[in-house]
Amino acid sequence: MNTQLRVGLFFGSFNPIHIGHMIIAQAVVDSGQVDELWFVVSPQNPFKQNKNLLHEFDRYDMVQAAIQDQPKMKVSDIEFSLPKPSFTVKTLAVLSEKHLDKEFKLIIGEDNLSNFHKWKNYEQILKHHQLIVYPRPNSTPPKIDLSEQIEMINAPMLHISATFIREAIEKGHSIKYLVPSEVDYFIKSKNLYL
């Protein structure tokens, strides 16, 4: 019997974390596929160069604020100390080495499946880790057969983007209901995204 704790890893810049992220995270936890979910705050996505990217510590603190009352959710800064840009395969290897008592699963959107074969050492990821996939609008089928390693979960499809939220803040509009109230407070208290 496998006694390893099953941990779902939800990677992202979380710039800022919003209710779309939180709803997906809750759906993953409720699916029974994981015992815990870790938000992995990425310092820099190899595919995205973003001049509006807040400092990683601020983004980490926002995630921490968002999940403070969620016992099954944690935030990880593992990538802050890894070479940049950070690649998922390296992060998974470091975490697996560090936490022998845990089985790590990768949480990705269905839209990322079609490009999964372009990820650095994607075969190695699939060999050692299961993918938990949440639905995304306008997704195309993957170009490689991933059926063995995929667990599809049911989650609402929300059209909320961090870009929309940042633009709303710049215009002086309310972001109430778009982000957890603790995140709204954090952003206002530090005058972020202005």
N, CA and C of each residue as an Amber inpcrd file, in Angstrom:
protein
   582
   0.8330000  -1.1980000   0.0000000   0.0000000   0.0000000   0.0000000
   0.8710000   1.2530000   0.0000000   0.5020000   2.2130000  -0.8470000
   1.2840000   3.4500000  -0.9440000   0.9410000   4.3730000   0.2200000
   1.9470000   4.6770000   1.0370000   1.7010000   5.5570000   2.1910000
   2.1850000   6.9770000   1.9230000   2.6300000   7.2200000   0.6890000
   3.1000000   8.5650000   0.3510000   1.9270000   9.5500000   0.3260000
   2.1820000  10.7500000   0.8070000   1.1970000  11.8220000   0.7330000
   1.1280000  12.2940000  -0.7170000  -0.0710000  12.3610000  -1.2690000
  -0.2410000  12.7950000  -2.6660000  -0.3830000  14.3220000  -2.6950000
   0.5680000  14.9560000  -3.3540000   0.5830000  16.4200000  -3.3990000
   0.4010000  16.8980000  -4.8400000  -0.6130000  17.7260000  -5.0480000
  -0.8160000  18.3360000  -6.3590000  -0.0660000  19.6490000  -6.4190000
   0.7170000  19.8420000  -7.4680000   1.4980000  21.0720000  -7.6260000
   0.8430000  21.9670000  -8.6700000   0.4350000  23.1510000  -8.2270000
  -0.2330000  24.1250000  -9.0910000   0.7630000  25.2610000  -9.3280000
   1.4290000  25.2240000 -10.4940000   2.4510000  26.2230000 -10.8280000
   1.8040000  27.4710000 -11.4110000   2.4110000  28.6120000 -11.1640000
   1.9240000  29.8250000 -11.7900000   2.6600000  31.0450000 -11.2960000
   2.4690000  32.1570000 -12.0160000   3.0660000  33.4080000 -11.5470000
   2.1740000  34.0320000 -10.4750000   0.8540000  33.7140000 -10.5140000
  -0.0900000  34.2390000  -9.5140000   0.1210000  35.7460000  -9.3200000
  -0.1210000  36.4610000 -10.4210000   0.2280000  37.8840000 -10.4990000
  -0.9880000  38.7560000 -10.8180000  -1.9990000  38.8450000  -9.9450000
  -2.1220000  38.2340000  -8.6150000  -2.9100000  36.9130000  -8.6620000
  -2.8840000  36.1960000  -7.5490000  -3.7600000  35.0300000  -7.3960000
  -5.1930000  35.5520000  -7.3780000  -6.1090000  34.8290000  -8.0610000
  -7.4950000  35.2940000  -8.1120000  -8.4570000  34.1380000  -7.8510000
  -9.7500000  34.4490000  -7.8590000 -10.7120000  33.4050000  -7.4820000
 -10.7500000  32.2620000  -8.4930000 -10.3500000  32.5130000  -9.7390000
 -10.2540000  31.4190000 -10.7170000  -9.2580000  30.3680000 -10.2480000
  -8.0970000  30.8220000  -9.7720000  -7.0830000  29.8970000  -9.2340000
  -7.6440000  29.1350000  -8.0270000  -8.3340000  29.8720000  -7.1520000
  -8.8350000  29.2700000  -5.9180000  -9.9120000  28.2170000  -6.2040000
 -10.7600000  28.4900000  -7.1940000 -11.8300000  27.5420000  -7.5360000
 -11.2380000  26.2660000  -8.1370000 -10.2280000  26.4150000  -8.9990000
  -9.5520000  25.2380000  -9.5650000  -8.8790000  24.4400000  -8.4480000
  -8.1740000  25.1410000  -7.5610000  -7.4810000  24.4720000  -6.4450000
  -8.4740000  23.6880000  -5.5920000  -9.6180000  24.3020000  -5.2910000
 -10.6300000  23.6130000  -4.4740000 -11.1880000  22.4010000  -5.2120000
 -11.3960000  22.5300000  -6.5280000 -11.9020000  21.4050000  -7.3320000
 -10.9140000  20.2430000  -7.3150000  -9.6050000  20.5570000  -7.3770000
  -8.5760000  19.5040000  -7.3300000  -8.5950000  18.8070000  -5.9680000
  -8.6520000  19.5890000  -4.8980000  -8.6990000  19.0120000  -3.5460000
  -9.9520000  18.1420000  -3.3990000 -11.0960000  18.6550000  -3.8670000
 -12.3600000  17.9230000  -3.7450000 -12.4230000  16.6740000  -4.6200000
 -11.5710000  16.6080000  -5.6590000 -11.5920000  15.4610000  -6.5840000
 -11.1180000  14.1670000  -5.9280000 -10.4200000  14.3040000  -4.7970000
  -9.8900000  13.1210000  -4.1250000  -8.5870000  12.6140000  -4.7230000
  -8.0330000  13.3360000  -5.7060000  -6.7850000  12.9210000  -6.3530000
  -5.5480000  13.2990000  -5.5380000  -5.7060000  14.2340000  -4.6050000
  -4.5570000  14.7020000  -3.8160000  -4.9460000  14.8130000  -2.3400000
  -3.9330000  14.7330000  -1.4870000  -4.1330000  14.9670000  -0.0510000
  -3.8530000  16.4300000   0.2850000  -2.9690000  17.0340000  -0.4960000
  -2.6160000  18.4480000  -0.3200000  -2.4120000  19.0730000  -1.6900000
  -2.5730000  20.3830000  -1.7490000  -2.2670000  21.1220000  -2.9730000
  -1.2720000  22.2220000  -2.6140000  -0.1870000  22.2910000  -3.3850000
   0.8150000  23.3420000  -3.1710000   0.7970000  24.2990000  -4.3630000
   0.6350000  25.5830000  -4.0730000   0.8010000  26.6170000  -5.0940000
   2.3020000  26.8720000  -5.2220000   2.8590000  26.6330000  -6.4070000
   4.2870000  26.8570000  -6.6280000   4.4370000  28.1830000  -7.3650000
   4.9120000  29.1920000  -6.6430000   5.0480000  30.5290000  -7.2290000
   6.2930000  30.5620000  -8.1040000   6.0860000  30.8240000  -9.4010000
   7.1970000  30.8230000 -10.3520000   7.8190000  32.2130000 -10.4610000
   9.1440000  32.3020000 -10.3010000   9.7930000  33.6040000 -10.4560000
   9.7000000  34.1040000 -11.8870000   9.8780000  33.2070000 -12.8580000
   9.8820000  33.6140000 -14.2670000   9.5150000  32.4170000 -15.1210000
   8.4370000  32.5290000 -15.8820000   8.0180000  31.4610000 -16.7830000
   8.8850000  31.5120000 -18.0480000   9.4860000  30.3780000 -18.4470000
  10.3340000  30.3760000 -19.6490000   9.5970000  30.8520000 -20.8970000
   8.2590000  30.7260000 -20.9360000   7.4940000  31.1090000 -22.1220000
   6.9150000  32.5150000 -22.0220000   7.0250000  33.1490000 -20.8650000
   6.4190000  34.4770000 -20.6910000   7.4490000  35.4600000 -20.1590000
   7.6210000  36.5500000 -20.8570000   8.4350000  37.6470000 -20.3300000
   7.4500000  38.7570000 -19.9690000   7.3100000  39.0330000 -18.6930000
   6.2610000  39.9540000 -18.2540000   6.8530000  41.1180000 -17.4700000
   6.7670000  42.3030000 -18.0400000   7.3080000  43.4750000 -17.3510000
   6.4270000  43.8880000 -16.1670000   5.1770000  43.3800000 -16.1380000
   4.2660000  43.7040000 -15.0390000   4.3440000  42.6930000 -13.8990000
   5.3500000  41.8260000 -13.9340000   5.4530000  40.7810000 -12.9200000
   5.9230000  41.3820000 -11.5980000   5.0840000  41.2470000 -10.5710000
   5.4560000  41.7260000  -9.2340000   6.6050000  40.9020000  -8.6960000
   7.3140000  41.4400000  -7.7140000   8.3860000  40.6860000  -7.0680000
   7.8270000  39.3710000  -6.5250000   8.6160000  38.3130000  -6.6400000
   8.1330000  36.9860000  -6.2250000   7.7050000  36.9310000  -4.7590000
   8.3530000  37.7150000  -3.8830000   7.9690000  37.6760000  -2.4670000
   6.5720000  38.2440000  -2.2570000   6.2250000  39.2960000  -3.0080000
   4.8670000  39.8540000  -2.9190000   3.8450000  38.8350000  -3.4210000
   4.1660000  38.1540000  -4.5110000   3.2350000  37.1680000  -5.0650000
   3.0950000  35.9710000  -4.1190000   4.1990000  35.5800000  -3.4870000
   4.1680000  34.5070000  -2.4790000   3.2630000  34.9190000  -1.3120000
   3.4440000  36.1450000  -0.8280000   2.6450000  36.6370000   0.3090000
   1.1580000  36.7190000  -0.0420000   0.8480000  37.0670000  -1.2990000
  -0.5640000  37.1130000  -1.7120000  -1.1880000  35.7210000  -1.6930000
  -0.4390000  34.7260000  -2.1800000  -0.9570000  33.3490000  -2.1470000
  -1.1480000  32.9170000  -0.6970000  -0.1660000  33.2200000   0.1360000
  -0.2540000  32.8810000   1.5590000  -1.5150000  33.4910000   2.1810000
  -1.7870000  34.7480000   1.8520000  -2.9840000  35.4270000   2.3770000
  -4.2560000  34.7380000   1.8750000  -4.2480000  34.3390000   0.6070000
  -5.4380000  33.7280000  -0.0030000  -5.7930000  32.3780000   0.6110000
  -4.7880000  31.6260000   1.0480000  -5.0360000  30.2480000   1.5070000
  -4.9430000  30.0880000   3.0260000  -4.8900000  31.1910000   3.7550000
  -4.6310000  31.0930000   5.1950000  -5.6440000  30.2190000   5.9580000
  -6.8700000  30.1070000   5.4440000  -7.8630000  29.2730000   6.1420000
  -8.1190000  27.9510000   5.4120000  -7.1640000  27.5390000   4.5720000
  -7.2990000  26.2940000   3.8030000  -6.2550000  25.2780000   4.2760000
  -6.6110000  24.3820000   5.1840000  -5.6140000  23.4560000   5.7540000
  -4.9590000  22.5150000   4.7390000  -5.6270000  22.2520000   3.6130000
  -5.0570000  21.3250000   2.6180000  -4.2550000  22.0410000   1.5410000
  -4.1220000  23.3710000   1.6620000  -3.3770000  24.1340000   0.6540000
  -2.1640000  24.8050000   1.2830000  -1.0570000  24.7860000   0.5290000
   0.1810000  25.4160000   0.9800000   0.7640000  26.2230000  -0.1730000
   1.7620000  27.0450000   0.1360000   2.4520000  27.7930000  -0.9060000
   3.9260000  27.4180000  -0.8530000   4.5420000  27.2690000  -2.0110000
   5.9510000  26.8600000  -2.0790000   6.7850000  27.9100000  -2.8070000
   7.9590000  28.1680000  -2.2390000   8.9130000  29.0950000  -2.8770000
  10.1080000  28.3370000  -3.4420000   9.9310000  27.0390000  -3.7060000
  11.0370000  26.1790000  -4.1500000  11.7790000  26.7530000  -5.3570000
  11.0640000  27.4000000  -6.2640000  11.7120000  27.8760000  -7.4920000
  12.5130000  29.1610000  -7.2860000  12.3300000  29.8220000  -6.1470000
  13.0790000  31.0650000  -5.9060000  14.5820000  30.8010000  -5.8570000
  14.9510000  29.6130000  -5.4120000  16.3760000  29.3030000  -5.2530000
  16.9360000  28.4630000  -6.4030000  16.1100000  28.1740000  -7.4070000
  16.5840000  27.3770000  -8.5450000  17.0510000  28.3110000  -9.6620000
  17.9180000  27.8200000 -10.5510000  18.3640000  28.6560000 -11.6730000
  17.1660000  29.1220000 -12.5030000  17.2560000  30.3520000 -13.0100000
  16.1650000  30.9120000 -13.8070000  16.5500000  30.9220000 -15.2830000
  15.6310000  30.7050000 -16.2090000  14.2260000  30.4090000 -15.9240000
  14.0560000  29.0170000 -15.3300000  13.0000000  28.8500000 -14.5580000
  12.7840000  27.5620000 -13.8910000  11.9520000  26.6470000 -14.7860000
  12.4290000  25.4260000 -14.9480000  11.7150000  24.4450000 -15.7460000
  11.0550000  23.4370000 -14.8190000   9.8220000  23.0580000 -15.1480000
   9.0270000  22.1770000 -14.2940000   9.7570000  20.8790000 -13.9880000
  10.4280000  20.3050000 -14.9810000  11.0960000  19.0140000 -14.7790000
  12.1460000  19.1040000 -13.6690000  12.8770000  20.2090000 -13.6190000
  13.9070000  20.4130000 -12.5920000  13.2600000  20.5910000 -11.2140000
  12.2020000  21.3970000 -11.1620000  11.5030000  21.6330000  -9.9010000
  10.9540000  20.3230000  -9.3410000  10.3590000  19.5050000 -10.2130000
   9.8120000  18.2130000  -9.7810000  10.9140000  17.3050000  -9.2380000
  12.0600000  17.3140000  -9.9040000  13.1900000  16.4770000  -9.4560000
  13.6750000  16.9220000  -8.0770000  13.8090000  18.2360000  -7.8830000
  14.2910000  18.7700000  -6.6020000  13.2910000  18.4470000  -5.4880000
  12.0120000  18.6510000  -5.7540000  10.9860000  18.3670000  -4.7380000
  10.9360000  16.8820000  -4.3900000  11.0160000  16.0310000  -5.4170000
  10.9470000  14.5820000  -5.1840000  12.1300000  14.0970000  -4.3540000
  13.2980000  14.7050000  -4.5930000  14.5060000  14.3590000  -3.8380000
  14.4000000  14.8190000  -2.3750000  13.8150000  15.9730000  -2.2050000
  13.6970000  16.6050000  -0.8960000  12.5980000  15.9780000  -0.0280000
  11.5510000  15.4780000  -0.6790000  10.3810000  14.9490000   0.0360000
  10.1080000  13.5130000  -0.4140000  10.8740000  12.5740000   0.1000000
  10.7320000  11.1730000  -0.3040000   9.3890000  10.5900000   0.1350000
   8.7440000  11.2280000   1.1080000   7.4670000  10.7320000   1.6300000
   6.2650000  11.2430000   0.8390000   6.5280000  11.9520000  -0.2610000
   5.4260000  12.5440000  -1.0290000   5.4540000  12.1080000  -2.4940000
   4.2550000  11.9390000  -3.0320000   4.0930000  11.6510000  -4.4670000
   3.5430000  12.9210000  -5.0970000   4.3020000  13.5030000  -6.0260000
   3.9020000  14.7770000  -6.6190000   3.1580000  14.5730000  -7.9330000
   2.0330000  15.2720000  -8.0550000   1.2350000  15.2640000  -9.2770000
   1.2270000  16.6920000  -9.8180000   1.1730000  16.8110000 -11.1170000
   1.2500000  18.1200000 -11.7620000  -0.1450000  18.5590000 -12.2010000
  -0.5680000  19.7360000 -11.7600000  -1.8790000  20.2780000 -12.1180000
  -1.6990000  21.2490000 -13.2870000  -2.3780000  20.9410000 -14.4040000
  -2.2630000  21.8540000 -15.5570000  -3.6350000  22.0430000 -16.2090000
  -3.7740000  23.1440000 -16.9180000  -5.0000000  23.4040000 -17.6740000
  -4.9990000  22.6000000 -18.9570000  -6.1950000  22.2650000 -19.4150000
  -6.3530000  21.4710000 -20.6360000  -5.6820000  22.1520000 -21.8350000
  -5.6270000  23.4850000 -21.8160000  -4.9860000  24.2210000 -22.9200000
  -3.4860000  23.9650000 -22.9760000  -2.8790000  23.5840000 -21.8520000
  -1.4450000  23.2850000 -21.8370000  -1.1160000  21.8950000 -22.3760000
  -2.1200000  21.0340000 -22.4640000  -1.8800000  19.6650000 -22.9440000
  -1.4040000  19.6410000 -24.3920000  -1.9850000  20.5100000 -25.2350000
  -1.6400000  20.4630000 -26.6570000  -0.1760000  20.8070000 -26.9030000
   0.4370000  21.5650000 -25.9700000   1.8600000  21.9250000 -26.1130000
   2.7680000  21.1640000 -25.1480000   2.1980000  20.1800000 -24.4750000
   2.9840000  19.5020000 -23.4380000   4.2450000  18.8430000 -24.0080000
   4.1690000  18.3930000 -25.2600000   5.3340000  17.7450000 -25.8900000
   6.4820000  18.7330000 -26.1260000   6.2150000  20.0410000 -25.9670000
   7.2760000  21.0540000 -26.1260000   7.9630000  21.3810000 -24.7990000
   7.4210000  20.8750000 -23.7040000   8.0130000  21.1380000 -22.3910000
   9.3730000  20.4560000 -22.3050000  10.2740000  21.0740000 -21.6090000
  11.6180000  20.5020000 -21.4380000  11.5040000  19.1310000 -20.7460000
  12.0760000  18.1120000 -21.3960000  12.0920000  16.7370000 -20.8700000
  10.7090000  16.2570000 -20.4380000   9.7130000  16.5190000 -21.2740000
   8.3390000  16.1460000 -20.9040000   8.1880000  14.6470000 -20.6530000
   8.9890000  13.8130000 -21.3650000   8.8910000  12.3550000 -21.1870000
   9.2560000  11.9740000 -19.7550000  10.2430000  12.6660000 -19.2040000
  10.6820000  12.3880000 -17.8330000   9.5830000  12.7470000 -16.8340000
   8.8920000  13.8650000 -17.1060000   7.7730000  14.2660000 -16.2400000
   6.7150000  13.1710000 -16.2470000   6.3410000  12.7070000 -17.4620000
   5.2860000  11.6970000 -17.5850000   5.6800000  10.3630000 -16.9800000
   6.9650000  10.0660000 -17.0060000   7.4460000   8.7840000 -16.4720000
   7.2610000   8.7220000 -14.9550000   7.4180000   9.8760000 -14.2940000
   7.4190000   9.8850000 -12.8280000   6.2090000  10.5540000 -12.1800000
   5.4020000  11.2730000 -12.9750000   4.3280000  12.0690000 -12.3670000
   3.0350000  11.9870000 -13.1550000   1.9530000  11.9480000 -12.4180000
   0.6290000  11.9820000 -13.0220000   0.2340000  13.4350000 -13.2850000
  -0.5710000  13.6600000 -14.3260000  -1.0750000  14.9960000 -14.6140000
  -2.5380000  15.0760000 -14.1820000  -2.8610000  16.1090000 -13.4320000
  -4.2550000  16.4020000 -13.1030000  -4.6430000  17.5770000 -13.9850000
  -5.6310000  17.3570000 -14.8360000  -5.9630000  18.3440000 -15.8630000
  -7.3550000  18.9260000 -15.6150000  -7.4090000  20.2600000 -15.5770000
  -8.7030000  20.9260000 -15.4150000  -9.1220000  21.5260000 -16.7570000
 -10.4490000  21.5860000 -17.0150000 -10.9250000  22.0540000 -18.3200000
 -10.6320000  23.5260000 -18.5670000 -10.3460000  23.8280000 -19.8240000
 -10.1130000  25.2120000 -20.2600000 -10.8470000  25.4320000 -21.5690000
 -11.3600000  26.6500000 -21.8000000 -12.0720000  26.8920000 -23.0550000
 -11.1390000  26.8150000 -24.2630000 -11.6900000  26.4280000 -25.3930000
 -10.9750000  26.3860000 -26.6840000  -9.7110000  25.5240000 -26.6600000
  -9.7500000  24.4260000 -25.9050000  -8.5760000  23.5520000 -25.8460000
  -8.5570000  22.6150000 -27.0420000  -7.3530000  22.3410000 -27.5290000
  -7.2110000  21.3850000 -28.6320000  -6.5750000  20.1130000 -28.0760000
  -6.8800000  18.9520000 -28.6940000  -6.3400000  17.6940000 -28.1730000
  -4.8070000  17.6720000 -28.2280000  -4.1800000  16.9590000 -27.2900000
  -2.7090000  16.8820000 -27.2920000  -2.1880000  16.1510000 -28.5230000
  -0.9570000  16.4710000 -28.9250000  -0.3600000  15.8510000 -30.1100000
   0.2980000  14.5110000 -29.7770000   0.3530000  14.1960000 -28.5020000
   0.9180000  12.9070000 -28.0810000  -0.1170000  12.2160000 -27.1990000
  -0.0270000  10.8810000 -27.0950000  -0.9970000  10.1520000 -26.2800000
  -0.5920000  10.2460000 -24.8100000  -1.4300000  10.9300000 -24.0550000
  -1.1440000  11.1150000 -22.6330000  -2.1460000  10.3700000 -21.7560000
  -2.9990000   9.5620000 -22.3790000  -4.1290000   8.9730000 -21.6590000
  -3.7310000   8.2010000 -20.4020000  -2.5730000   7.5680000 -20.4380000
  -2.1240000   6.7800000 -19.2820000  -1.8770000   7.6420000 -18.0470000
  -1.4010000   8.8460000 -18.2690000  -0.9260000   9.6780000 -17.1650000
  -1.8620000  10.8100000 -16.7610000  -3.0630000  10.8370000 -17.3630000
  -3.9510000  11.9780000 -17.1240000  -5.1230000  11.6170000 -16.2360000
  -5.4120000  12.4900000 -15.3040000  -6.6480000  12.4420000 -14.5310000
  -7.3790000  13.7350000 -14.8390000  -8.4750000  13.6620000 -15.5730000
  -9.2920000  14.8580000 -15.8340000 -10.1500000  15.1170000 -14.6000000
 -10.2680000  16.3810000 -14.2250000 -11.1820000  16.7030000 -13.1260000
 -12.2300000  17.6840000 -13.6270000 -13.3350000  17.7000000 -12.9380000
 -14.4130000  18.6040000 -13.3040000 -14.2330000  19.9020000 -12.5260000
 -14.1780000  21.0090000 -13.2350000 -14.0630000  22.3240000 -12.5890000
 -14.7380000  23.3420000 -13.4950000 -15.3240000  24.3930000 -12.8950000
 -15.9520000  25.4030000 -13.7430000 -14.9240000  26.1240000 -14.6040000
 -15.3280000  26.5050000 -15.8150000 -14.4370000  27.2750000 -16.6860000
 -14.7160000  28.7570000 -16.4600000 -13.7340000  29.4420000 -15.9300000
 -13.9050000  30.8630000 -15.6200000 -13.0020000  31.7070000 -16.4980000
 -13.5500000  32.7800000 -17.0100000 -12.7670000  33.6760000 -17.8650000
 -12.2650000  34.8550000 -17.0290000 -11.4280000  34.5470000 -16.0560000
 -10.8470000  35.6160000 -15.2290000  -9.3520000  35.5980000 -15.4970000
  -8.7940000  36.7450000 -15.8230000  -7.3580000  36.7750000 -16.0630000
  -6.6840000  37.7740000 -15.1350000  -5.4580000  37.4610000 -14.7780000
  -4.6680000  38.3680000 -13.9380000  -4.4430000  39.6930000 -14.6710000
  -4.3280000  39.6290000 -16.0060000  -4.1450000  40.8530000 -16.8050000
  -5.3470000  41.7820000 -16.6310000  -6.5380000  41.2170000 -16.7220000
  -7.7630000  42.0030000 -16.5420000  -7.7720000  42.6630000 -15.1580000
  -7.3680000  41.9100000 -14.1460000  -7.3510000  42.4270000 -12.7700000
  -6.3370000  43.5620000 -12.6330000  -5.1470000  43.3710000 -13.1920000
  -4.1130000  44.4260000 -13.1090000  -4.5850000  45.6990000 -13.8190000
  -5.2290000  45.5250000 -14.9690000  -5.7340000  46.6910000 -15.7160000
  -6.8390000  47.3970000 -14.9370000  -7.6900000  46.6380000 -14.2730000
  -8.7630000  47.2280000 -13.4640000  -8.1700000  48.0710000 -12.3340000
  -7.1170000  47.5620000 -11.7000000  -6.4620000  48.2990000 -10.6040000
  -5.8750000  49.6040000 -11.1450000  -5.2060000  49.5230000 -12.2930000
  -4.6060000  50.7230000 -12.9090000  -5.6590000  51.7930000 -13.1950000
  -6.8690000  51.3430000 -13.5650000  -7.9510000  52.2860000 -13.8870000
  -8.7000000  52.7500000 -12.6350000  -8.3150000  52.2290000 -11.4680000
  -8.9880000  52.6120000 -10.2300000 -10.3100000  51.8920000 -10.0090000
 -10.5300000  50.7730000 -10.7320000 -11.7620000  50.0080000 -10.5790000
 -11.6350000  49.0030000  -9.4350000 -12.7660000  48.5960000  -8.9060000
 -12.7810000  47.6110000  -7.8190000 -12.4360000  46.2160000  -8.3540000
 -11.6980000  45.4540000  -7.5600000 -11.4300000  44.0540000  -7.9180000
 -12.1050000  43.1150000  -6.9200000 -13.0430000  43.6730000  -6.1600000
 -13.8390000  42.8670000  -5.2330000 -14.5070000  41.7510000  -6.0320000
 -14.5830000  40.5780000  -5.4880000 -15.1490000  39.3670000  -6.1150000
 -14.2190000  38.7340000  -7.1520000 -13.1740000  39.4280000  -7.5910000
 -12.2320000  38.8240000  -8.5460000 -11.0720000  38.1490000  -7.8320000
 -10.7490000  38.6490000  -6.6540000  -9.6620000  38.0750000  -5.8510000
 -10.2000000  37.8250000  -4.4370000  -9.5910000  36.8980000  -3.6830000
 -10.0100000  36.7470000  -2.2880000  -9.8650000  38.0790000  -1.5480000
 -10.7240000  38.3280000  -0.5840000 -10.7190000  39.6250000   0.1100000
  -9.3680000  39.9360000   0.7510000  -8.6660000  38.8900000   1.2250000
  -7.3480000  39.0960000   1.8360000  -6.3260000  39.6030000   0.8050000
  -6.4910000  39.1410000  -0.4350000  -5.5900000  39.5580000  -1.5190000
  -5.9030000  41.0000000  -1.9160000  -7.1790000  41.3330000  -1.9770000
  -7.6120000  42.6970000  -2.2700000  -7.0010000  43.6500000  -1.2370000
  -7.0880000  43.2710000   0.0280000  -6.5400000  44.0940000   1.1090000
  -5.0190000  44.2340000   0.9690000  -4.3480000  43.1310000   0.6680000
  -2.8850000  43.1200000   0.5140000  -2.4610000  44.0690000  -0.6100000
  -3.1460000  43.9780000  -1.7470000  -2.8230000  44.8230000  -2.9080000
  -3.0070000  46.3000000  -2.5620000  -4.1280000  46.6100000  -1.9080000
  -4.4050000  48.0120000  -1.5470000  -3.4060000  48.5340000  -0.5200000
  -3.0930000  47.7030000   0.4640000  -2.2170000  48.1590000   1.5550000
  -0.7970000  48.4320000   1.0640000  -0.3860000  47.7650000  -0.0290000
   0.9670000  47.9620000  -0.5530000   0.9840000  48.7760000  -1.8560000
  -0.1980000  49.2670000  -2.2460000  -0.3130000  50.0520000  -3.4940000
   0.2910000  49.3260000  -4.6950000  -0.0460000  48.0550000  -4.8380000
   0.5260000  47.2490000  -5.9310000  -0.2300000  47.4770000  -7.2370000
   0.4660000  47.2960000  -8.3300000  -0.0590000  47.3720000  -9.7080000
  -0.5000000  48.7930000 -10.1040000  -0.1210000  49.7850000  -9.3560000
  -0.5310000  51.1550000  -9.7270000   0.5080000  51.8000000 -10.6290000
